[in-house]
PDB file of C-alpha atoms in Angstrom:
ATOM      1  CA  MET M   1       0.586  20.112  15.037  1.00  0.00           C
ATOM      2  CA  THR M   2       3.025  17.277  15.677  1.00  0.00           C
ATOM      3  CA  GLU M   3       3.754  14.479  13.186  1.00  0.00           C
ATOM      4  CA  GLU M   4       1.927  12.064  15.472  1.00  0.00           C
ATOM      5  CA  GLN M   5      -1.151  14.279  15.569  1.00  0.00           C
ATOM      6  CA  LYS M   6      -1.132  14.587  11.774  1.00  0.00           C
ATOM      7  CA  GLY M   7      -1.137  10.834  11.354  1.00  0.00           C
ATOM      8  CA  GLU M   8       1.086   8.868   8.999  1.00  0.00           C
ATOM      9  CA  ARG M   9       2.178   9.806   5.500  1.00  0.00           C
ATOM     10  CA  ILE M  10       0.103   7.876   2.998  1.00  0.00           C
ATOM     11  CA  ALA M  11       3.100   6.447   1.120  1.00  0.00           C
ATOM     12  CA  LYS M  12       4.506   4.982   4.331  1.00  0.00           C
ATOM     13  CA  TRP M  13       1.078   3.746   5.412  1.00  0.00           C
ATOM     14  CA  LEU M  14       0.493   1.921   2.117  1.00  0.00           C
ATOM     15  CA  ALA M  15       4.020   0.500   2.179  1.00  0.00           C
ATOM     16  CA  ARG M  16       3.356  -0.960   5.640  1.00  0.00           C
ATOM     17  CA  VAL M  17       0.164  -2.521   4.358  1.00  0.00           C
ATOM     18  CA  GLY M  18       2.245  -4.135   1.621  1.00  0.00           C
ATOM     19  CA  VAL M  19       0.549  -2.450  -1.355  1.00  0.00           C
ATOM     20  CA  ALA M  20       3.801  -1.170  -2.853  1.00  0.00           C
ATOM     21  CA  SER M  21       7.073   0.538  -2.025  1.00  0.00           C
ATOM     22  CA  ARG M  22       6.996   4.227  -1.123  1.00  0.00           C
ATOM     23  CA  ARG M  23       8.381   5.166  -4.526  1.00  0.00           C
ATOM     24  CA  ASP M  24       5.789   3.066  -6.298  1.00  0.00           C
ATOM     25  CA  VAL M  25       3.055   4.628  -4.157  1.00  0.00           C
ATOM     26  CA  GLU M  26       4.236   8.070  -5.249  1.00  0.00           C
ATOM     27  CA  ARG M  27       3.921   6.977  -8.877  1.00  0.00           C
ATOM     28  CA  MET M  28       0.456   5.614  -8.133  1.00  0.00           C
ATOM     29  CA  ILE M  29      -0.501   9.006  -6.661  1.00  0.00           C
ATOM     30  CA  GLU M  30       0.697  10.734  -9.833  1.00  0.00           C
ATOM     31  CA  ALA M  31      -1.433   8.332 -11.862  1.00  0.00           C
ATOM     32  CA  GLY M  32      -4.518   9.206  -9.792  1.00  0.00           C
ATOM     33  CA  ARG M  33      -4.963   5.660  -8.469  1.00  0.00           C
ATOM     34  CA  ILE M  34      -5.259   6.543  -4.769  1.00  0.00           C
ATOM     35  CA  ARG M  35      -8.128   8.213  -2.904  1.00  0.00           C
ATOM     36  CA  LEU M  36      -8.461   9.256   0.725  1.00  0.00           C
ATOM     37  CA  ASN M  37     -11.983   9.597   2.103  1.00  0.00           C
ATOM     38  CA  ASN M  38     -13.260   9.487  -1.472  1.00  0.00           C
ATOM     39  CA  ALA M  39     -11.081  12.411  -2.582  1.00  0.00           C
ATOM     40  CA  PRO M  40      -8.131  11.935  -4.958  1.00  0.00           C
ATOM     41  CA  VAL M  41      -4.707  12.072  -3.322  1.00  0.00           C
ATOM     42  CA  THR M  42      -2.503  14.498  -5.240  1.00  0.00           C
ATOM     43  CA  HIS M  43       0.600  14.701  -3.051  1.00  0.00           C
ATOM     44  CA  PRO M  44       2.669  12.122  -1.110  1.00  0.00           C
ATOM     45  CA  ALA M  45       2.732  14.459   1.916  1.00  0.00           C
ATOM     46  CA  THR M  46      -0.875  13.479   2.625  1.00  0.00           C
ATOM     47  CA  PHE M  47      -1.523  12.070   6.082  1.00  0.00           C
ATOM     48  CA  VAL M  48      -3.748   9.151   7.094  1.00  0.00           C
ATOM     49  CA  GLN M  49      -5.522   9.517  10.442  1.00  0.00           C
ATOM     50  CA  ALA M  50      -7.817   7.384  12.569  1.00  0.00           C
ATOM     51  CA  GLY M  51     -11.107   6.741  10.800  1.00  0.00           C
ATOM     52  CA  ASP M  52      -9.789   7.556   7.314  1.00  0.00           C
ATOM     53  CA  ILE M  53     -10.667   5.303   4.378  1.00  0.00           C
ATOM     54  CA  VAL M  54      -7.927   4.671   1.814  1.00  0.00           C
ATOM     55  CA  GLN M  55      -8.701   3.286  -1.627  1.00  0.00           C
ATOM     56  CA  VAL M  56      -6.369   1.981  -4.326  1.00  0.00           C
ATOM     57  CA  ASP M  57      -7.887   1.550  -7.783  1.00  0.00           C
ATOM     58  CA  GLY M  58     -11.332   1.933  -6.235  1.00  0.00           C
ATOM     59  CA  LYS M  59     -10.893  -0.781  -3.589  1.00  0.00           C
ATOM     60  CA  VAL M  60     -10.631  -0.130   0.130  1.00  0.00           C
ATOM     61  CA  VAL M  61      -7.266  -1.022   1.633  1.00  0.00           C
ATOM     62  CA  GLY M  62      -7.372  -2.581   5.073  1.00  0.00           C
ATOM     63  CA  GLU M  63      -5.468  -1.229   8.040  1.00  0.00           C
ATOM     64  CA  PRO M  64      -1.887  -2.423   8.556  1.00  0.00           C
ATOM     65  CA  GLU M  65      -1.725  -5.552  10.677  1.00  0.00           C
ATOM     66  CA  ARG M  66       1.027  -6.223  13.159  1.00  0.00           C
ATOM     67  CA  THR M  67       4.371  -6.718  11.477  1.00  0.00           C
ATOM     68  CA  ARG M  68       5.007 -10.329  10.562  1.00  0.00           C
ATOM     69  CA  VAL M  69       8.035 -11.991   8.917  1.00  0.00           C
ATOM     70  CA  TRP M  70       8.429 -15.494   7.527  1.00  0.00           C
ATOM     71  CA  ARG M  71      11.412 -17.620   6.517  1.00  0.00           C
ATOM     72  CA  TYR M  72      10.872 -19.344   3.185  1.00  0.00           C
ATOM     73  CA  HIS M  73      13.084 -21.906   1.459  1.00  0.00           C
ATOM     74  CA  LYS M  74      12.978 -20.816  -2.163  1.00  0.00           C
ATOM     75  CA  PRO M  75      13.757 -23.545  -4.695  1.00  0.00           C
ATOM     76  CA  ASP M  76      15.335 -22.734  -8.018  1.00  0.00           C
ATOM     77  CA  GLY M  77      12.940 -22.182 -10.899  1.00  0.00           C
ATOM     78  CA  LEU M  78      10.748 -19.588  -9.148  1.00  0.00           C
ATOM     79  CA  MET M  79      10.750 -15.859  -9.828  1.00  0.00           C
ATOM     80  CA  THR M  80      10.814 -13.489  -6.846  1.00  0.00           C
ATOM     81  CA  THR M  81       8.160 -11.197  -8.261  1.00  0.00           C
ATOM     82  CA  HIS M  82       4.396 -10.822  -7.991  1.00  0.00           C
ATOM     83  CA  ARG M  83       3.909 -10.843 -11.749  1.00  0.00           C
ATOM     84  CA  ASP M  84       6.202 -12.098 -14.482  1.00  0.00           C
ATOM     85  CA  PRO M  85       5.738 -10.883 -18.089  1.00  0.00           C
ATOM     86  CA  GLN M  86       6.846 -14.321 -19.324  1.00  0.00           C
ATOM     87  CA  ASN M  87       4.359 -16.104 -17.035  1.00  0.00           C
ATOM     88  CA  ARG M  88       7.062 -18.068 -15.273  1.00  0.00           C
ATOM     89  CA  PRO M  89       6.096 -19.505 -11.852  1.00  0.00           C
ATOM     90  CA  THR M  90       6.651 -17.155  -8.914  1.00  0.00           C
ATOM     91  CA  VAL M  91       7.407 -17.453  -5.222  1.00  0.00           C
ATOM     92  CA  PHE M  92       4.121 -15.812  -4.316  1.00  0.00           C
ATOM     93  CA  GLU M  93       2.058 -18.291  -6.341  1.00  0.00           C
ATOM     94  CA  SER M  94       3.698 -21.110  -4.384  1.00  0.00           C
ATOM     95  CA  LEU M  95       2.666 -19.851  -0.943  1.00  0.00           C
ATOM     96  CA  PRO M  96      -0.061 -21.684   0.982  1.00  0.00           C
ATOM     97  CA  GLU M  97      -3.662 -20.485   0.939  1.00  0.00           C
ATOM     98  CA  GLY M  98      -4.581 -18.116   3.722  1.00  0.00           C
ATOM     99  CA  MET M  99      -1.293 -16.204   3.642  1.00  0.00           C
ATOM    100  CA  PRO M 100      -1.693 -12.416   3.843  1.00  0.00           C
ATOM    101  CA  ARG M 101      -0.251 -10.362   1.040  1.00  0.00           C
ATOM    102  CA  VAL M 102       3.521 -10.298   1.517  1.00  0.00           C
ATOM    103  CA  VAL M 103       6.596  -8.833  -0.149  1.00  0.00           C
ATOM    104  CA  SER M 104      10.119 -10.193  -0.197  1.00  0.00           C
ATOM    105  CA  VAL M 105      13.115  -8.718   1.593  1.00  0.00           C
ATOM    106  CA  GLY M 106      15.504  -8.485  -1.341  1.00  0.00           C
ATOM    107  CA  ARG M 107      15.378 -11.084  -4.069  1.00  0.00           C
ATOM    108  CA  LEU M 108      16.872 -14.328  -5.271  1.00  0.00           C
ATOM    109  CA  ASP M 109      17.099 -14.804  -9.035  1.00  0.00           C
ATOM    110  CA  ILE M 110      15.287 -17.656 -10.734  1.00  0.00           C
ATOM    111  CA  ASN M 111      18.300 -19.989 -10.616  1.00  0.00           C
ATOM    112  CA  SER M 112      19.160 -19.266  -6.970  1.00  0.00           C
ATOM    113  CA  GLU M 113      17.706 -20.979  -3.926  1.00  0.00           C
ATOM    114  CA  GLY M 114      17.709 -20.838  -0.155  1.00  0.00           C
ATOM    115  CA  LEU M 115      16.513 -18.374   2.452  1.00  0.00           C
ATOM    116  CA  LEU M 116      14.067 -15.675   1.405  1.00  0.00           C
ATOM    117  CA  LEU M 117      12.461 -13.449   4.033  1.00  0.00           C
ATOM    118  CA  LEU M 118       8.835 -12.488   3.426  1.00  0.00           C
ATOM    119  CA  THR M 119       6.911  -9.803   5.316  1.00  0.00           C
ATOM    120  CA  ASN M 120       3.504  -8.141   5.326  1.00  0.00           C
ATOM    121  CA  ASP M 121       5.239  -4.798   6.085  1.00  0.00           C
ATOM    122  CA  GLY M 122       6.575  -3.165   2.925  1.00  0.00           C
ATOM    123  CA  ALA M 123       8.358  -0.399   4.837  1.00  0.00           C
ATOM    124  CA  LEU M 124      10.201  -2.967   6.949  1.00  0.00           C
ATOM    125  CA  ALA M 125      11.221  -4.882   3.819  1.00  0.00           C
ATOM    126  CA  ARG M 126      12.862  -1.767   2.410  1.00  0.00           C
ATOM    127  CA  ARG M 127      14.564  -1.046   5.731  1.00  0.00           C
ATOM    128  CA  LEU M 128      16.042  -4.540   5.974  1.00  0.00           C
ATOM    129  CA  GLU M 129      17.441  -4.271   2.439  1.00  0.00           C
ATOM    130  CA  LEU M 130      19.474  -1.141   3.193  1.00  0.00           C
ATOM    131  CA  PRO M 131      23.282  -1.564   3.422  1.00  0.00           C
ATOM    132  CA  SER M 132      23.231   0.629   6.555  1.00  0.00           C
ATOM    133  CA  ASN M 133      21.878  -2.386   8.458  1.00  0.00           C
ATOM    134  CA  ALA M 134      25.267  -4.044   7.945  1.00  0.00           C
ATOM    135  CA  TRP M 135      23.467  -7.371   7.836  1.00  0.00           C
ATOM    136  CA  VAL M 136      25.587 -10.165   6.394  1.00  0.00           C
ATOM    137  CA  ARG M 137      24.058 -12.294   3.644  1.00  0.00           C
ATOM    138  CA  ARG M 138      25.744 -15.682   3.521  1.00  0.00           C
ATOM    139  CA  TYR M 139      25.710 -18.204   0.666  1.00  0.00           C
ATOM    140  CA  ARG M 140      27.002 -21.636  -0.237  1.00  0.00           C
ATOM    141  CA  VAL M 141      28.201 -21.524  -3.826  1.00  0.00           C
ATOM    142  CA  ARG M 142      29.181 -24.392  -6.101  1.00  0.00           C
ATOM    143  CA  VAL M 143      31.546 -23.349  -8.864  1.00  0.00           C
ATOM    144  CA  PHE M 144      33.163 -25.041 -11.831  1.00  0.00           C
ATOM    145  CA  GLY M 145      36.746 -24.133 -12.647  1.00  0.00           C
ATOM    146  CA  VAL M 146      40.136 -23.754 -11.010  1.00  0.00           C
ATOM    147  CA  VAL M 147      39.825 -21.910  -7.686  1.00  0.00           C
ATOM    148  CA  ASP M 148      42.658 -19.520  -6.868  1.00  0.00           C
ATOM    149  CA  GLU M 149      42.414 -18.989  -3.111  1.00  0.00           C
ATOM    150  CA  LYS M 150      44.550 -15.839  -3.180  1.00  0.00           C
ATOM    151  CA  ARG M 151      42.201 -14.224  -5.685  1.00  0.00           C
ATOM    152  CA  LEU M 152      39.253 -15.322  -3.561  1.00  0.00           C
ATOM    153  CA  ALA M 153      40.785 -13.657  -0.496  1.00  0.00           C
ATOM    154  CA  ALA M 154      41.436 -10.482  -2.511  1.00  0.00           C
ATOM    155  CA  LEU M 155      37.683 -10.039  -3.022  1.00  0.00           C
ATOM    156  CA  ALA M 156      37.621  -8.673   0.546  1.00  0.00           C
ATOM    157  CA  ASN M 157      39.117  -5.468  -0.894  1.00  0.00           C
ATOM    158  CA  GLY M 158      36.361  -5.078  -3.474  1.00  0.00           C
ATOM    159  CA  SER M 159      36.481  -5.991  -7.144  1.00  0.00           C
ATOM    160  CA  GLU M 160      35.484  -4.808 -10.594  1.00  0.00           C
ATOM    161  CA  PHE M 161      34.040  -6.781 -13.483  1.00  0.00           C
ATOM    162  CA  GLU M 162      32.926  -5.436 -16.850  1.00  0.00           C
ATOM    163  CA  GLY M 163      33.082  -1.870 -15.577  1.00  0.00           C
ATOM    164  CA  VAL M 164      30.961  -2.479 -12.459  1.00  0.00           C
ATOM    165  CA  ARG M 165      32.549  -1.954  -9.054  1.00  0.00           C
ATOM    166  CA  TYR M 166      31.577  -4.406  -6.315  1.00  0.00           C
ATOM    167  CA  GLY M 167      32.040  -3.986  -2.589  1.00  0.00           C
ATOM    168  CA  PRO M 168      33.960  -6.289  -0.235  1.00  0.00           C
ATOM    169  CA  ILE M 169      33.089  -9.964  -0.387  1.00  0.00           C
ATOM    170  CA  GLU M 170      34.347 -12.597   2.034  1.00  0.00           C
ATOM    171  CA  ALA M 171      34.885 -15.850   0.140  1.00  0.00           C
ATOM    172  CA  GLY M 172      36.552 -19.068   1.217  1.00  0.00           C
ATOM    173  CA  LEU M 173      37.061 -22.539  -0.201  1.00  0.00           C
ATOM    174  CA  ASP M 174      35.177 -25.281   1.656  1.00  0.00           C
ATOM    175  CA  SER M 175      35.897 -28.313  -0.490  1.00  0.00           C
ATOM    176  CA  LYS M 176      36.755 -29.347  -4.028  1.00  0.00           C
ATOM    177  CA  LYS M 177      36.498 -32.428  -6.174  1.00  0.00           C
ATOM    178  CA  GLY M 178      37.999 -32.289  -9.624  1.00  0.00           C
ATOM    179  CA  ASP M 179      36.936 -29.055 -11.295  1.00  0.00           C
ATOM    180  CA  ASN M 180      33.980 -28.543  -8.919  1.00  0.00           C
ATOM    181  CA  ALA M 181      34.284 -26.694  -5.617  1.00  0.00           C
ATOM    182  CA  TRP M 182      32.048 -25.427  -2.835  1.00  0.00           C
ATOM    183  CA  LEU M 183      32.633 -21.929  -1.456  1.00  0.00           C
ATOM    184  CA  THR M 184      31.193 -19.937   1.425  1.00  0.00           C
ATOM    185  CA  VAL M 185      30.515 -16.365   0.314  1.00  0.00           C
ATOM    186  CA  SER M 186      29.400 -13.455   2.513  1.00  0.00           C
ATOM    187  CA  LEU M 187      28.493  -9.888   1.574  1.00  0.00           C
ATOM    188  CA  HIS M 188      26.610  -6.924   3.003  1.00  0.00           C
ATOM    189  CA  GLU M 189      25.001  -5.549  -0.143  1.00  0.00           C
ATOM    190  CA  GLY M 190      24.089  -7.611  -3.166  1.00  0.00           C
ATOM    191  CA  LYS M 191      23.860  -6.035  -6.607  1.00  0.00           C
ATOM    192  CA  ASN M 192      21.968  -7.869  -9.325  1.00  0.00           C
ATOM    193  CA  ARG M 193      23.607 -11.281  -9.900  1.00  0.00           C
ATOM    194  CA  GLU M 194      26.662 -10.010  -8.034  1.00  0.00           C
ATOM    195  CA  ILE M 195      28.100 -13.343  -6.910  1.00  0.00           C
ATOM    196  CA  ARG M 196      27.722 -14.892 -10.357  1.00  0.00           C
ATOM    197  CA  ARG M 197      29.382 -11.922 -12.033  1.00  0.00           C
ATOM    198  CA  VAL M 198      32.236 -11.674  -9.543  1.00  0.00           C
ATOM    199  CA  MET M 199      32.947 -15.396  -9.871  1.00  0.00           C
ATOM    200  CA  MET M 200      32.890 -15.030 -13.637  1.00  0.00           C
ATOM    201  CA  GLY M 201      35.636 -12.449 -13.207  1.00  0.00           C
ATOM    202  CA  LEU M 202      37.670 -15.215 -11.518  1.00  0.00           C
ATOM    203  CA  ASN M 203      36.953 -17.582 -14.438  1.00  0.00           C
ATOM    204  CA  LEU M 204      34.556 -19.599 -12.282  1.00  0.00           C
ATOM    205  CA  HIS M 205      31.084 -20.675 -13.372  1.00  0.00           C
ATOM    206  CA  VAL M 206      28.420 -20.785 -10.652  1.00  0.00           C
ATOM    207  CA  SER M 207      26.368 -23.966 -10.985  1.00  0.00           C
ATOM    208  CA  ARG M 208      24.481 -23.650  -7.713  1.00  0.00           C
ATOM    209  CA  LEU M 209      23.855 -20.760  -5.300  1.00  0.00           C
ATOM    210  CA  ILE M 210      22.118 -21.223  -1.951  1.00  0.00           C
ATOM    211  CA  ARG M 211      21.486 -18.399   0.531  1.00  0.00           C
ATOM    212  CA  THR M 212      21.930 -19.817   4.022  1.00  0.00           C
ATOM    213  CA  SER M 213      21.355 -16.683   6.096  1.00  0.00           C
ATOM    214  CA  TYR M 214      20.154 -13.090   5.922  1.00  0.00           C
ATOM    215  CA  GLY M 215      21.329 -11.097   8.923  1.00  0.00           C
ATOM    216  CA  PRO M 216      20.432 -13.010  12.096  1.00  0.00           C
ATOM    217  CA  PHE M 217      17.942 -15.270  10.331  1.00  0.00           C
ATOM    218  CA  GLN M 218      19.047 -18.712   9.154  1.00  0.00           C
ATOM    219  CA  LEU M 219      17.776 -21.150   6.528  1.00  0.00           C
ATOM    220  CA  GLY M 220      18.334 -23.911   9.059  1.00  0.00           C
ATOM    221  CA  THR M 221      16.505 -27.151   8.325  1.00  0.00           C
ATOM    222  CA  LEU M 222      13.686 -25.653   6.251  1.00  0.00           C
ATOM    223  CA  LYS M 223      12.860 -27.905   3.316  1.00  0.00           C
ATOM    224  CA  LYS M 224      12.306 -26.506  -0.166  1.00  0.00           C
ATOM    225  CA  ARG M 225       9.041 -24.543  -0.396  1.00  0.00           C
ATOM    226  CA  GLU M 226       8.647 -24.749   3.381  1.00  0.00           C
ATOM    227  CA  LEU M 227       7.481 -21.609   5.171  1.00  0.00           C
ATOM    228  CA  GLU M 228       7.843 -20.743   8.849  1.00  0.00           C
ATOM    229  CA  GLU M 229       6.834 -17.566  10.656  1.00  0.00           C
ATOM    230  CA  ILE M 230       9.437 -15.912  12.870  1.00  0.00           C
ATOM    231  CA  PRO M 231       8.032 -15.371  16.387  1.00  0.00           C
ATOM    232  CA  ALA M 232       7.207 -11.750  17.264  1.00  0.00           C
ATOM    233  CA  LYS M 233       9.522 -11.911  20.286  1.00  0.00           C
ATOM    234  CA  THR M 234      12.445 -12.936  18.051  1.00  0.00           C
ATOM    235  CA  LEU M 235      11.679 -10.082  15.637  1.00  0.00           C
ATOM    236  CA  ARG M 236      11.765  -7.532  18.459  1.00  0.00           C
ATOM    237  CA  GLU M 237      15.069  -8.962  19.688  1.00  0.00           C
ATOM    238  CA  GLN M 238      16.738  -9.001  16.282  1.00  0.00           C
ATOM    239  CA  ILE M 239      15.374  -5.833  14.669  1.00  0.00           C
ATOM    240  CA  PRO M 240      16.198  -2.717  16.727  1.00  0.00           C
ATOM    241  CA  GLY M 241      13.399  -0.215  17.054  1.00  0.00           C
ATOM    242  CA  LEU M 242      10.705  -2.581  15.859  1.00  0.00           C
ATOM    243  CA  ALA M 243       7.535  -1.828  17.740  1.00  0.00           C
ATOM    244  CA  PRO M 244       3.804  -2.094  17.073  1.00  0.00           C
ATOM    245  CA  PRO M 245       3.137   0.878  14.767  1.00  0.00           C
ATOM    246  CA  PRO M 246       0.295   3.308  15.385  1.00  0.00           C
ATOM    247  CA  ARG M 247      -2.627   2.101  13.314  1.00  0.00           C
ATOM    248  CA  PRO M 248      -5.447   4.269  12.015  1.00  0.00           C
ATOM    249  CA  HIS M 249      -8.782   2.633  12.757  1.00  0.00           C
ATOM    250  CA  ARG M 250     -11.304   2.519   9.976  1.00  0.00           C
ATOM    251  CA  ALA M 251     -14.916   2.504  11.000  1.00  0.00           C
ATOM    252  CA  ALA M 252     -16.581  -0.871  10.561  1.00  0.00           C
ATOM    253  CA  PRO M 253     -19.202  -1.057   7.793  1.00  0.00           C
ATOM    254  CA  ALA M 254     -22.853  -0.933   8.720  1.00  0.00           C
ATOM    255  CA  PRO M 255     -24.491  -4.340   9.228  1.00  0.00           C
ATOM    256  CA  HIS M 256     -26.158  -4.204   5.811  1.00  0.00           C
ATOM    257  CA  GLU M 257     -22.895  -3.306   4.063  1.00  0.00           C
ATOM    258  CA  LYS M 258     -20.000  -5.522   3.027  1.00  0.00           C
ATOM    259  CA  ALA M 259     -16.463  -4.257   3.328  1.00  0.00           C
ATOM    260  CA  ALA M 260     -14.733  -3.995  -0.026  1.00  0.00           C
ATOM    261  CA  PRO M 261     -12.042  -6.663  -0.522  1.00  0.00           C
ATOM    262  CA  GLU M 262      -8.416  -5.667  -0.178  1.00  0.00           C
ATOM    263  CA  GLU M 263      -6.424  -5.117  -3.346  1.00  0.00           C
ATOM    264  CA  THR M 264      -4.176  -8.111  -3.893  1.00  0.00           C
ATOM    265  CA  GLU M 265      -2.486  -7.089  -7.093  1.00  0.00           C
ATOM    266  CA  ASP M 266       1.089  -5.854  -7.045  1.00  0.00           C
TER     267      ASP M 266
END
């Protein structure tokens, strides 16, 4: 039997729905939280086929919709997480009513702002985060301190700070006034707080960090907290291999039955 005839692996299927990443789905399987056709799923190599019913924590999960991606202008002060232990405000709480459940492509820390891509396809989010895409992430960065342009240029060869090795970063001086300067910084893979840490290694304090682009997608003129969906045609042009995925079809409930609501928790 071919892979197509078997269906789609349940971890990938749930990731596309946006329930969780594949790794998190595997942990959910181990915890006994997932059922297929009312039977517990015990292995990630379980396949979902047309007509199958998938449940997470006892609630039916709807079929994956077509892949959608939005540009969002994240302001500072919001966490890029679905739940925050400290109850700080999150990106997802700020989205307009009627939005489907979405996940972010990468993150921006609470003090960073600018372009954040959101998608209803968890598998696509993971794919777009991979360094193998070679997608450039570009930022405008305001720093306080004395900028040494030679040291900035040397970041293109990689750098190390506090025992952590960072990959090549393209950084250039745009303008300066007194001890404040604006830089343009570009990188292909961002470790946690990478730009802030690398600048700290140059004795520069980052006072503002704005992501202006992620791959081919630009922040443009989006205002803070503004959200705009990327047209499907543009997605197909910019993301190689993106095509409408095969979707298992779940039988509609009988007229006297109500479909169980989709799980919206992270």
